[in-house]
mmCIF file with all atom_site columns, C-alpha atoms in Angstrom:
data_model
loop_
_atom_site.group_PDB
_atom_site.id
_atom_site.type_symbol
_atom_site.label_atom_id
_atom_site.label_alt_id
_atom_site.label_comp_id
_atom_site.label_asym_id
_atom_site.label_entity_id
_atom_site.label_seq_id
_atom_site.pdbx_PDB_ins_code
_atom_site.Cartn_x
_atom_site.Cartn_y
_atom_site.Cartn_z
_atom_site.occupancy
_atom_site.B_iso_or_equiv
_atom_site.pdbx_formal_charge
_atom_site.auth_seq_id
_atom_site.auth_comp_id
_atom_site.auth_asym_id
_atom_site.auth_atom_id
_atom_site.pdbx_PDB_model_num
ATOM 1   C CA . MET A 1 1   ? -3.567  -19.482 24.999  1.00 75.00 ? 1   MET A CA 1
ATOM 2   C CA . GLU A 1 2   ? -3.874  -22.867 22.676  1.00 84.00 ? 2   GLU A CA 1
ATOM 3   C CA . LEU A 1 3   ? -2.076  -22.072 19.824  1.00 85.00 ? 3   LEU A CA 1
ATOM 4   C CA . THR A 1 4   ? -3.303  -24.656 16.647  1.00 84.00 ? 4   THR A CA 1
ATOM 5   C CA . LEU A 1 5   ? -2.427  -24.811 13.007  1.00 84.00 ? 5   LEU A CA 1
ATOM 6   C CA . ASN A 1 6   ? -6.095  -23.426 12.794  1.00 85.00 ? 6   ASN A CA 1
ATOM 7   C CA . ALA A 1 7   ? -5.118  -19.392 13.524  1.00 84.00 ? 7   ALA A CA 1
ATOM 8   C CA . PRO A 1 8   ? -1.721  -19.167 11.564  1.00 85.00 ? 8   PRO A CA 1
ATOM 9   C CA . ALA A 1 9   ? -3.327  -20.988 8.645   1.00 87.00 ? 9   ALA A CA 1
ATOM 10  C CA . LEU A 1 10  ? -6.018  -18.139 8.759   1.00 85.00 ? 10  LEU A CA 1
ATOM 11  C CA . LEU A 1 11  ? -3.955  -16.015 7.842   1.00 86.00 ? 11  LEU A CA 1
ATOM 12  C CA . PHE A 1 12  ? -3.193  -17.480 4.126   1.00 85.00 ? 12  PHE A CA 1
ATOM 13  C CA . PRO A 1 13  ? -6.098  -15.844 2.683   1.00 89.00 ? 13  PRO A CA 1
ATOM 14  C CA . THR A 1 14  ? -6.628  -12.549 4.357   1.00 89.00 ? 14  THR A CA 1
ATOM 15  C CA . VAL A 1 15  ? -2.805  -12.161 3.867   1.00 90.00 ? 15  VAL A CA 1
ATOM 16  C CA . SER A 1 16  ? -3.336  -13.296 0.360   1.00 89.00 ? 16  SER A CA 1
ATOM 17  C CA . LEU A 1 17  ? -6.277  -10.637 -0.542  1.00 93.00 ? 17  LEU A CA 1
ATOM 18  C CA . LEU A 1 18  ? -4.304  -7.463  0.872   1.00 93.00 ? 18  LEU A CA 1
ATOM 19  C CA . LEU A 1 19  ? -1.412  -8.682  -1.641  1.00 93.00 ? 19  LEU A CA 1
ATOM 20  C CA . LEU A 1 20  ? -3.773  -8.683  -4.824  1.00 94.00 ? 20  LEU A CA 1
ATOM 21  C CA . ALA A 1 21  ? -5.454  -5.557  -3.258  1.00 94.00 ? 21  ALA A CA 1
ATOM 22  C CA . TYR A 1 22  ? -1.911  -4.249  -2.863  1.00 94.00 ? 22  TYR A CA 1
ATOM 23  C CA . THR A 1 23  ? -0.698  -5.253  -6.259  1.00 94.00 ? 23  THR A CA 1
ATOM 24  C CA . ASN A 1 24  ? -3.905  -4.099  -7.399  1.00 95.00 ? 24  ASN A CA 1
ATOM 25  C CA . ARG A 1 25  ? -3.047  -0.646  -6.518  1.00 94.00 ? 25  ARG A CA 1
ATOM 26  C CA . PHE A 1 26  ? 0.619   -0.583  -7.567  1.00 94.00 ? 26  PHE A CA 1
ATOM 27  C CA . LEU A 1 27  ? -1.107  -1.327  -11.257 1.00 95.00 ? 27  LEU A CA 1
ATOM 28  C CA . ALA A 1 28  ? -3.483  1.267   -11.455 1.00 93.00 ? 28  ALA A CA 1
ATOM 29  C CA . ILE A 1 29  ? -1.050  4.041   -10.230 1.00 93.00 ? 29  ILE A CA 1
ATOM 30  C CA . ALA A 1 30  ? 1.844   2.613   -12.327 1.00 92.00 ? 30  ALA A CA 1
ATOM 31  C CA . ALA A 1 31  ? -0.788  3.006   -15.516 1.00 94.00 ? 31  ALA A CA 1
ATOM 32  C CA . LEU A 1 32  ? -0.951  6.119   -14.131 1.00 91.00 ? 32  LEU A CA 1
ATOM 33  C CA . ILE A 1 33  ? 2.566   7.106   -13.843 1.00 91.00 ? 33  ILE A CA 1
ATOM 34  C CA . ARG A 1 34  ? 3.471   6.234   -17.293 1.00 93.00 ? 34  ARG A CA 1
ATOM 35  C CA . SER A 1 35  ? 0.449   8.215   -18.550 1.00 93.00 ? 35  SER A CA 1
ATOM 36  C CA . LEU A 1 36  ? 1.958   11.344  -16.727 1.00 91.00 ? 36  LEU A CA 1
ATOM 37  C CA . HIS A 1 37  ? 5.278   10.869  -18.417 1.00 90.00 ? 37  HIS A CA 1
ATOM 38  C CA . ALA A 1 38  ? 4.046   10.869  -21.640 1.00 92.00 ? 38  ALA A CA 1
ATOM 39  C CA . GLN A 1 39  ? 1.931   13.789  -21.161 1.00 92.00 ? 39  GLN A CA 1
ATOM 40  C CA . TYR A 1 40  ? 4.495   16.110  -19.343 1.00 91.00 ? 40  TYR A CA 1
ATOM 41  C CA . LYS A 1 41  ? 7.017   15.288  -21.925 1.00 92.00 ? 41  LYS A CA 1
ATOM 42  C CA . THR A 1 42  ? 4.280   16.651  -24.565 1.00 92.00 ? 42  THR A CA 1
ATOM 43  C CA . GLU A 1 43  ? 3.041   19.729  -21.773 1.00 92.00 ? 43  GLU A CA 1
ATOM 44  C CA . PRO A 1 44  ? 5.944   19.669  -18.958 1.00 90.00 ? 44  PRO A CA 1
ATOM 45  C CA . SER A 1 45  ? 3.452   21.576  -16.347 1.00 87.00 ? 45  SER A CA 1
ATOM 46  C CA . PRO A 1 46  ? 4.122   21.827  -12.211 1.00 85.00 ? 46  PRO A CA 1
ATOM 47  C CA . LEU A 1 47  ? 1.148   19.839  -11.584 1.00 82.00 ? 47  LEU A CA 1
ATOM 48  C CA . ILE A 1 48  ? 2.661   16.285  -13.424 1.00 85.00 ? 48  ILE A CA 1
ATOM 49  C CA . LEU A 1 49  ? 5.983   16.511  -11.730 1.00 86.00 ? 49  LEU A CA 1
ATOM 50  C CA . ALA A 1 50  ? 4.084   17.215  -8.296  1.00 84.00 ? 50  ALA A CA 1
ATOM 51  C CA . GLN A 1 51  ? 1.614   14.444  -9.010  1.00 86.00 ? 51  GLN A CA 1
ATOM 52  C CA . ILE A 1 52  ? 4.349   12.257  -10.409 1.00 87.00 ? 52  ILE A CA 1
ATOM 53  C CA . LYS A 1 53  ? 6.192   13.253  -6.892  1.00 88.00 ? 53  LYS A CA 1
ATOM 54  C CA . ASN A 1 54  ? 3.131   12.286  -5.206  1.00 88.00 ? 54  ASN A CA 1
ATOM 55  C CA . LEU A 1 55  ? 3.614   8.719   -6.807  1.00 92.00 ? 55  LEU A CA 1
ATOM 56  C CA . ARG A 1 56  ? 6.824   8.040   -6.400  1.00 93.00 ? 56  ARG A CA 1
ATOM 57  C CA . LEU A 1 57  ? 6.058   7.484   -2.383  1.00 94.00 ? 57  LEU A CA 1
ATOM 58  C CA . ARG A 1 58  ? 3.063   5.435   -3.208  1.00 94.00 ? 58  ARG A CA 1
ATOM 59  C CA . VAL A 1 59  ? 4.296   3.430   -5.122  1.00 95.00 ? 59  VAL A CA 1
ATOM 60  C CA . LYS A 1 60  ? 7.031   2.662   -2.058  1.00 96.00 ? 60  LYS A CA 1
ATOM 61  C CA . LEU A 1 61  ? 4.871   2.593   0.745   1.00 96.00 ? 61  LEU A CA 1
ATOM 62  C CA . ILE A 1 62  ? 2.958   -0.506  -1.682  1.00 96.00 ? 62  ILE A CA 1
ATOM 63  C CA . ARG A 1 63  ? 6.259   -1.846  -1.855  1.00 96.00 ? 63  ARG A CA 1
ATOM 64  C CA . ASP A 1 64  ? 6.125   -2.248  2.052   1.00 97.00 ? 64  ASP A CA 1
ATOM 65  C CA . MET A 1 65  ? 2.932   -3.188  2.315   1.00 97.00 ? 65  MET A CA 1
ATOM 66  C CA . GLN A 1 66  ? 3.324   -5.743  0.458   1.00 96.00 ? 66  GLN A CA 1
ATOM 67  C CA . VAL A 1 67  ? 7.287   -7.206  1.654   1.00 97.00 ? 67  VAL A CA 1
ATOM 68  C CA . LEU A 1 68  ? 5.506   -7.150  5.128   1.00 97.00 ? 68  LEU A CA 1
ATOM 69  C CA . GLY A 1 69  ? 2.635   -8.757  3.834   1.00 95.00 ? 69  GLY A CA 1
ATOM 70  C CA . VAL A 1 70  ? 4.339   -10.832 2.478   1.00 96.00 ? 70  VAL A CA 1
ATOM 71  C CA . PHE A 1 71  ? 6.840   -11.129 5.725   1.00 97.00 ? 71  PHE A CA 1
ATOM 72  C CA . SER A 1 72  ? 3.679   -11.946 7.450   1.00 96.00 ? 72  SER A CA 1
ATOM 73  C CA . LEU A 1 73  ? 2.986   -14.588 5.095   1.00 95.00 ? 73  LEU A CA 1
ATOM 74  C CA . PHE A 1 74  ? 6.814   -15.876 5.532   1.00 96.00 ? 74  PHE A CA 1
ATOM 75  C CA . LEU A 1 75  ? 6.261   -15.923 10.182  1.00 96.00 ? 75  LEU A CA 1
ATOM 76  C CA . SER A 1 76  ? 2.800   -17.523 9.085   1.00 94.00 ? 76  SER A CA 1
ATOM 77  C CA . ALA A 1 77  ? 4.242   -20.853 7.392   1.00 94.00 ? 77  ALA A CA 1
ATOM 78  C CA . LEU A 1 78  ? 7.122   -20.882 10.346  1.00 96.00 ? 78  LEU A CA 1
ATOM 79  C CA . CYS A 1 79  ? 4.918   -20.665 12.722  1.00 95.00 ? 79  CYS A CA 1
ATOM 80  C CA . MET A 1 80  ? 2.905   -23.761 11.185  1.00 94.00 ? 80  MET A CA 1
ATOM 81  C CA . LEU A 1 81  ? 6.578   -25.303 11.166  1.00 95.00 ? 81  LEU A CA 1
ATOM 82  C CA . LEU A 1 82  ? 6.809   -24.900 14.428  1.00 95.00 ? 82  LEU A CA 1
ATOM 83  C CA . ILE A 1 83  ? 3.760   -26.203 15.527  1.00 94.00 ? 83  ILE A CA 1
ATOM 84  C CA . PHE A 1 84  ? 4.397   -29.261 14.213  1.00 93.00 ? 84  PHE A CA 1
ATOM 85  C CA . GLN A 1 85  ? 7.837   -29.502 15.386  1.00 95.00 ? 85  GLN A CA 1
ATOM 86  C CA . GLU A 1 86  ? 5.748   -29.359 19.445  1.00 93.00 ? 86  GLU A CA 1
ATOM 87  C CA . ASN A 1 87  ? 7.497   -26.309 19.793  1.00 95.00 ? 87  ASN A CA 1
ATOM 88  C CA . ILE A 1 88  ? 4.638   -24.084 21.090  1.00 94.00 ? 88  ILE A CA 1
ATOM 89  C CA . LEU A 1 89  ? 6.396   -21.390 23.319  1.00 95.00 ? 89  LEU A CA 1
ATOM 90  C CA . LEU A 1 90  ? 8.240   -20.492 19.851  1.00 96.00 ? 90  LEU A CA 1
ATOM 91  C CA . ALA A 1 91  ? 5.442   -20.785 17.763  1.00 95.00 ? 91  ALA A CA 1
ATOM 92  C CA . LYS A 1 92  ? 3.489   -17.937 19.838  1.00 95.00 ? 92  LYS A CA 1
ATOM 93  C CA . TYR A 1 93  ? 6.004   -15.717 19.657  1.00 96.00 ? 93  TYR A CA 1
ATOM 94  C CA . VAL A 1 94  ? 6.261   -16.670 15.239  1.00 96.00 ? 94  VAL A CA 1
ATOM 95  C CA . PHE A 1 95  ? 2.419   -15.828 15.166  1.00 95.00 ? 95  PHE A CA 1
ATOM 96  C CA . GLY A 1 96  ? 2.839   -13.394 16.948  1.00 95.00 ? 96  GLY A CA 1
ATOM 97  C CA . ALA A 1 97  ? 5.407   -11.429 15.306  1.00 97.00 ? 97  ALA A CA 1
ATOM 98  C CA . SER A 1 98  ? 3.464   -12.504 12.240  1.00 96.00 ? 98  SER A CA 1
ATOM 99  C CA . LEU A 1 99  ? 0.023   -10.847 13.545  1.00 95.00 ? 99  LEU A CA 1
ATOM 100 C CA . LEU A 1 100 ? 2.485   -7.306  14.453  1.00 97.00 ? 100 LEU A CA 1
ATOM 101 C CA . VAL A 1 101 ? 3.775   -7.551  10.916  1.00 97.00 ? 101 VAL A CA 1
ATOM 102 C CA . LEU A 1 102 ? 1.145   -7.588  9.401   1.00 96.00 ? 102 LEU A CA 1
ATOM 103 C CA . MET A 1 103 ? -0.748  -4.842  11.796  1.00 97.00 ? 103 MET A CA 1
ATOM 104 C CA . ALA A 1 104 ? 2.236   -2.833  10.532  1.00 98.00 ? 104 ALA A CA 1
ATOM 105 C CA . SER A 1 105 ? 1.336   -3.412  7.113   1.00 97.00 ? 105 SER A CA 1
ATOM 106 C CA . LEU A 1 106 ? -1.364  -2.312  7.466   1.00 96.00 ? 106 LEU A CA 1
ATOM 107 C CA . CYS A 1 107 ? -0.852  0.579   8.865   1.00 97.00 ? 107 CYS A CA 1
ATOM 108 C CA . ILE A 1 108 ? 1.208   1.491   6.062   1.00 97.00 ? 108 ILE A CA 1
ATOM 109 C CA . SER A 1 109 ? -2.024  1.846   4.060   1.00 96.00 ? 109 SER A CA 1
ATOM 110 C CA . ILE A 1 110 ? -3.908  3.543   6.204   1.00 96.00 ? 110 ILE A CA 1
ATOM 111 C CA . ALA A 1 111 ? -0.877  6.281   5.648   1.00 95.00 ? 111 ALA A CA 1
ATOM 112 C CA . GLU A 1 112 ? -0.759  5.892   1.824   1.00 95.00 ? 112 GLU A CA 1
ATOM 113 C CA . LEU A 1 113 ? -4.577  6.063   1.782   1.00 93.00 ? 113 LEU A CA 1
ATOM 114 C CA . TYR A 1 114 ? -4.671  9.343   3.366   1.00 92.00 ? 114 TYR A CA 1
ATOM 115 C CA . ILE A 1 115 ? -1.939  10.170  0.195   1.00 91.00 ? 115 ILE A CA 1
ATOM 116 C CA . SER A 1 116 ? -4.060  9.777   -1.894  1.00 89.00 ? 116 SER A CA 1
ATOM 117 C CA . ILE A 1 117 ? -7.048  11.212  -0.807  1.00 90.00 ? 117 ILE A CA 1
ATOM 118 C CA . LYS A 1 118 ? -4.357  14.752  -0.750  1.00 84.00 ? 118 LYS A CA 1
ATOM 119 C CA . ALA A 1 119 ? -3.146  14.120  -4.259  1.00 79.00 ? 119 ALA A CA 1
ATOM 120 C CA . LEU A 1 120 ? -7.182  14.177  -5.495  1.00 82.00 ? 120 LEU A CA 1
ATOM 121 C CA . ASN A 1 121 ? -8.073  16.958  -3.108  1.00 82.00 ? 121 ASN A CA 1
ATOM 122 C CA . ILE A 1 122 ? -5.085  18.594  -4.959  1.00 74.00 ? 122 ILE A CA 1
ATOM 123 C CA . GLN A 1 123 ? -6.084  18.060  -8.294  1.00 75.00 ? 123 GLN A CA 1
ATOM 124 C CA . LEU A 1 124 ? -9.602  18.767  -7.519  1.00 81.00 ? 124 LEU A CA 1
ATOM 125 C CA . GLY A 1 125 ? -8.487  22.049  -6.299  1.00 76.00 ? 125 GLY A CA 1
ATOM 126 C CA . ASP A 1 126 ? -6.988  23.120  -9.169  1.00 71.00 ? 126 ASP A CA 1
ATOM 127 C CA . MET A 1 127 ? -9.890  22.447  -11.343 1.00 73.00 ? 127 MET A CA 1
ATOM 128 C CA . GLU A 1 128 ? -12.089 24.261  -9.577  1.00 73.00 ? 128 GLU A CA 1
ATOM 129 C CA . GLU A 1 129 ? -9.109  27.009  -9.652  1.00 74.00 ? 129 GLU A CA 1
ATOM 130 C CA . GLU A 1 130 ? -9.652  26.877  -13.694 1.00 74.00 ? 130 GLU A CA 1
ATOM 131 C CA . ALA A 1 131 ? -13.513 26.187  -13.515 1.00 75.00 ? 131 ALA A CA 1
ATOM 132 C CA . ALA A 1 132 ? -13.516 29.478  -11.392 1.00 78.00 ? 132 ALA A CA 1
ATOM 133 C CA . GLN A 1 133 ? -11.094 31.632  -13.394 1.00 79.00 ? 133 GLN A CA 1
ATOM 134 C CA . GLY A 1 134 ? -12.999 30.209  -16.892 1.00 74.00 ? 134 GLY A CA 1
ATOM 135 C CA . SER A 1 135 ? -16.341 31.973  -14.586 1.00 63.00 ? 135 SER A CA 1
ATOM 136 C CA . LYS A 1 136 ? -15.004 35.639  -14.831 1.00 58.00 ? 136 LYS A CA 1
ATOM 137 C CA . PRO A 1 137 ? -16.478 37.561  -17.143 1.00 55.00 ? 137 PRO A CA 1
ATOM 138 C CA . ALA A 1 138 ? -13.663 38.471  -19.924 1.00 52.00 ? 138 ALA A CA 1
ATOM 139 C CA . GLY A 1 139 ? -11.512 42.146  -19.282 1.00 51.00 ? 139 GLY A CA 1
ATOM 140 C CA . ARG A 1 140 ? -11.401 41.264  -15.197 1.00 49.00 ? 140 ARG A CA 1
#
């Protein structure tokens, strides 16, 4: 396979968009954590504590996703430098590593999505329980 500047350069917009998406997820979770923290201060609840624990894990995963994304971008830039220096064999290995790191970031993103969905299902289950209890006749 011939490696030109085009291959690593294609990762720049891809990784940039991923980092933007990761940052948006982080900001949304940070706002939710602040809201839940304020809510917990006024009305402590085990459900809120469970949600905050879940959000803490998600924030750590998003941090890891971002670090790996930035590292992938760094390796792509290093690959381009190696191509300029005509060190093609090393450039191929660095480019391969860049792709692997990017794939790791995407795998963590998938894991974070599943955790997010699990948290939403817990929240919806709680609402369904409350609705079921509210629809029962009084005195039973």
